[in-house]
CSV table of C-alpha atoms in Angstrom, one decimal:
chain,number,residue,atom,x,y,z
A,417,UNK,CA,28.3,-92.3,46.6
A,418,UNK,CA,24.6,-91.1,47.4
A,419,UNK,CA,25.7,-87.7,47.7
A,420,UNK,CA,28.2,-87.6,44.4
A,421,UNK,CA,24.9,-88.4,42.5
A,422,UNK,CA,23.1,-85.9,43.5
A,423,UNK,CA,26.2,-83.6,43.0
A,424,UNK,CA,26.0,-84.6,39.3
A,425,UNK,CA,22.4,-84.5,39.4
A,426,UNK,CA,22.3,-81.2,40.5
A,427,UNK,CA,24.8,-79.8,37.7
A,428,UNK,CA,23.2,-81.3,35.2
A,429,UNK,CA,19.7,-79.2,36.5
A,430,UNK,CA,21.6,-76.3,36.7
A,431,UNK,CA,22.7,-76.7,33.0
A,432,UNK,CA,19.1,-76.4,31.5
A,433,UNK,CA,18.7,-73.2,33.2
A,434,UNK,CA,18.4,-70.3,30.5
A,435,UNK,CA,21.6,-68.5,30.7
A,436,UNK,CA,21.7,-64.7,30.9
A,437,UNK,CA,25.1,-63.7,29.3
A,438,UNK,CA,27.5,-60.8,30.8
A,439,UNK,CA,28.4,-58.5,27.8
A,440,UNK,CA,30.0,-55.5,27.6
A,441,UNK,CA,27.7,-53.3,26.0
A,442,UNK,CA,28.2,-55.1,22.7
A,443,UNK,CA,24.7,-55.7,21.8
A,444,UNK,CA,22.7,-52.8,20.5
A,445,UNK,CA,19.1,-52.0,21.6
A,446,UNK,CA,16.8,-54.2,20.6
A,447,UNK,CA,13.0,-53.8,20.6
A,448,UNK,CA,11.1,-55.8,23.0
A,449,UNK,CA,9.1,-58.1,22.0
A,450,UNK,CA,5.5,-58.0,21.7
A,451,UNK,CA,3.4,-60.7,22.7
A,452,UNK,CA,-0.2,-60.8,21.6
A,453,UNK,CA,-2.3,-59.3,24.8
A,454,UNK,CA,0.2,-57.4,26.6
A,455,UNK,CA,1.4,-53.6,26.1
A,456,UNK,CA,4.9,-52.6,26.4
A,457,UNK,CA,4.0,-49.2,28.4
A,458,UNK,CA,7.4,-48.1,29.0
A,459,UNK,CA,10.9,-48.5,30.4
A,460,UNK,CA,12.0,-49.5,34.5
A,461,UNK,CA,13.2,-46.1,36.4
A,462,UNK,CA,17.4,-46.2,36.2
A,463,UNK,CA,17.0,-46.3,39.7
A,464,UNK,CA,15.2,-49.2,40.4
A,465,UNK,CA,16.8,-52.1,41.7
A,466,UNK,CA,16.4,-55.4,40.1
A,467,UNK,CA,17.7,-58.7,41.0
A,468,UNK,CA,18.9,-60.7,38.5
A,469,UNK,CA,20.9,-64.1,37.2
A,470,UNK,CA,24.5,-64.5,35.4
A,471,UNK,CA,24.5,-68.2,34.1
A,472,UNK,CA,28.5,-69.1,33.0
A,473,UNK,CA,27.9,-72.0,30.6
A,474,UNK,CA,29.3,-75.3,32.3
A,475,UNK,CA,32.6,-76.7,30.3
A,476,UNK,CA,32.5,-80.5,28.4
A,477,UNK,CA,28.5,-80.4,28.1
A,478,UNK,CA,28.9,-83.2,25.8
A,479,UNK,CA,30.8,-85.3,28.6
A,480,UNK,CA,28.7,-84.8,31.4
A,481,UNK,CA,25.5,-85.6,29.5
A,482,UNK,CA,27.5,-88.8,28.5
A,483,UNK,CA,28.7,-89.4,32.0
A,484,UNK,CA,25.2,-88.8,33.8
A,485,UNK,CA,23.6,-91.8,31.1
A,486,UNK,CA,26.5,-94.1,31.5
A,487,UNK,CA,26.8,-94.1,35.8
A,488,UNK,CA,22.9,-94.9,35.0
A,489,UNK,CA,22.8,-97.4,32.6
A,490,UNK,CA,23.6,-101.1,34.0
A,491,UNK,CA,25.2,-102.2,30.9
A,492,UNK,CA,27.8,-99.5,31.1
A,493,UNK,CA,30.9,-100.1,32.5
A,494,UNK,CA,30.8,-96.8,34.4
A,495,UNK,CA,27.7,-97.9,36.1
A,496,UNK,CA,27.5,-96.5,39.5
A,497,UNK,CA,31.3,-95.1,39.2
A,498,UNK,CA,30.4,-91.8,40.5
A,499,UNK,CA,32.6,-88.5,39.9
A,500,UNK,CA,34.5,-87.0,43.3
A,501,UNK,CA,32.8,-83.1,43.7
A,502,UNK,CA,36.7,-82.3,42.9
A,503,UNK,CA,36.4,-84.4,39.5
A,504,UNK,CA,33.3,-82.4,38.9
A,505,UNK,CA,34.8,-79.4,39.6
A,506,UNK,CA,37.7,-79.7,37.8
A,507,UNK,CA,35.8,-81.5,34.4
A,508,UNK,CA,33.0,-79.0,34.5
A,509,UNK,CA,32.9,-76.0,36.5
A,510,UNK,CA,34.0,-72.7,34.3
A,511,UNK,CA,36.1,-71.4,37.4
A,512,UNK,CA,38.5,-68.8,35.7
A,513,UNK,CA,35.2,-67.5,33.5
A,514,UNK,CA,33.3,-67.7,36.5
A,515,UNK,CA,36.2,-65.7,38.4
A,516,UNK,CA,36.1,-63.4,35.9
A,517,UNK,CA,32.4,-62.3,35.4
A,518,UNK,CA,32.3,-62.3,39.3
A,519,UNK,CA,35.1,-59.7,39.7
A,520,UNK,CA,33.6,-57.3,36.4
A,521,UNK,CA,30.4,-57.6,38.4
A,522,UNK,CA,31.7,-56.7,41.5
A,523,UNK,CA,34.2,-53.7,40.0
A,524,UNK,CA,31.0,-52.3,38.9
A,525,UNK,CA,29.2,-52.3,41.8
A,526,UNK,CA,26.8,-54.8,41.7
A,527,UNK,CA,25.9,-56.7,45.2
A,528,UNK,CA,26.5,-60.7,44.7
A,529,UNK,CA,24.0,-62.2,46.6
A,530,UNK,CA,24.4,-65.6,45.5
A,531,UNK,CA,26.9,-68.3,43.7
A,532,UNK,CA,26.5,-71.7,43.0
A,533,UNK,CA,28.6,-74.5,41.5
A,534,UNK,CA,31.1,-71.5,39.7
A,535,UNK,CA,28.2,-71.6,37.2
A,536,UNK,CA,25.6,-69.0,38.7
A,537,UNK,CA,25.7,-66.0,40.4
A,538,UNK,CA,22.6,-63.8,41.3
A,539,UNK,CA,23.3,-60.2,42.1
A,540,UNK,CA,21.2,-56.7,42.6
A,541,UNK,CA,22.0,-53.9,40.9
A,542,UNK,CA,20.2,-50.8,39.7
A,543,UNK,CA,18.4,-50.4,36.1
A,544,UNK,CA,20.6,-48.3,35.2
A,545,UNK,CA,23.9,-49.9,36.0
A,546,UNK,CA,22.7,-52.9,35.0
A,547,UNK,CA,22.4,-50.9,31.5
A,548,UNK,CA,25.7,-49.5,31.4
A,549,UNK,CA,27.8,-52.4,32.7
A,550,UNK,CA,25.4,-55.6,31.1
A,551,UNK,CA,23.9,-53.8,27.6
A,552,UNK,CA,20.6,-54.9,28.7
A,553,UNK,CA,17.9,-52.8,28.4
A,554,UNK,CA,14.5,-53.4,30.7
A,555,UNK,CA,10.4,-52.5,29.4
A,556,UNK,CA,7.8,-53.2,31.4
């Protein structure tokens, strides 16, 4: 039971992270932003290699949020009536989307160098594939 709650815990972390969404190249260029006492002084090298994060939104937000106050809250009949990691998996994990994005990464030749709860996936890539596969562009 211990460990189902911090299973639930732990997805519920990893659903405030900022997501960084996979497009293809379907956002146009968009000028960085310029915050008050830094320069922009230029553009990353296309051959520099950057590590970077593909969040795939969780599915049901609205019922895991509801879940992780009810298995909390003594009044609620769901109190302590944790979630098997397959319930989670199947309720809230974006497996085919997460499939997906994984296999477009991969086709284009990024290196996966870390997945986590078919939600995350950190890879390395070059600038400039990165670029052409993502739309994204990178300033220093």
């Amino acid at each position: 039971m211990r460990s189902s709650s911090l299973v639930l815990s732990v997805i519920f972390l990893i659903s405030l992270i900022s997501p960084v969404l996979v497009a293809q190249n379907q956002n146009p260029y968009i000028q960085p932003i310029q915050i008050h006492g830094f320069k922009n002084v230029g553009t990353l090298p296309k051959g520099q290699t950057v590590v970077f994060t593909v969040y795939v939104p969780l599915k049901n937000l609205n019922l895991l949020y509801y879940y992780a106050q009810a298995v909390s809250n003594p009044s609620s009949p769901l109190y302590h009536h944790f979630l098997s990691k397959e319930q989670i998996a199947k309720l809230f994990y974006p497996t085919k989307e997460f499939n997906q994005v994984l296999s477009y990464l991969k086709e284009n030749g990024f290196k996966v160098l870390f997945t986590s709860a078919d939600s995350v996936i950190v890879a390395q890539g070059t600038v400039g594939q990165i670029e052409d596969a993502l739309g994204v562009n990178y300033a220093l």
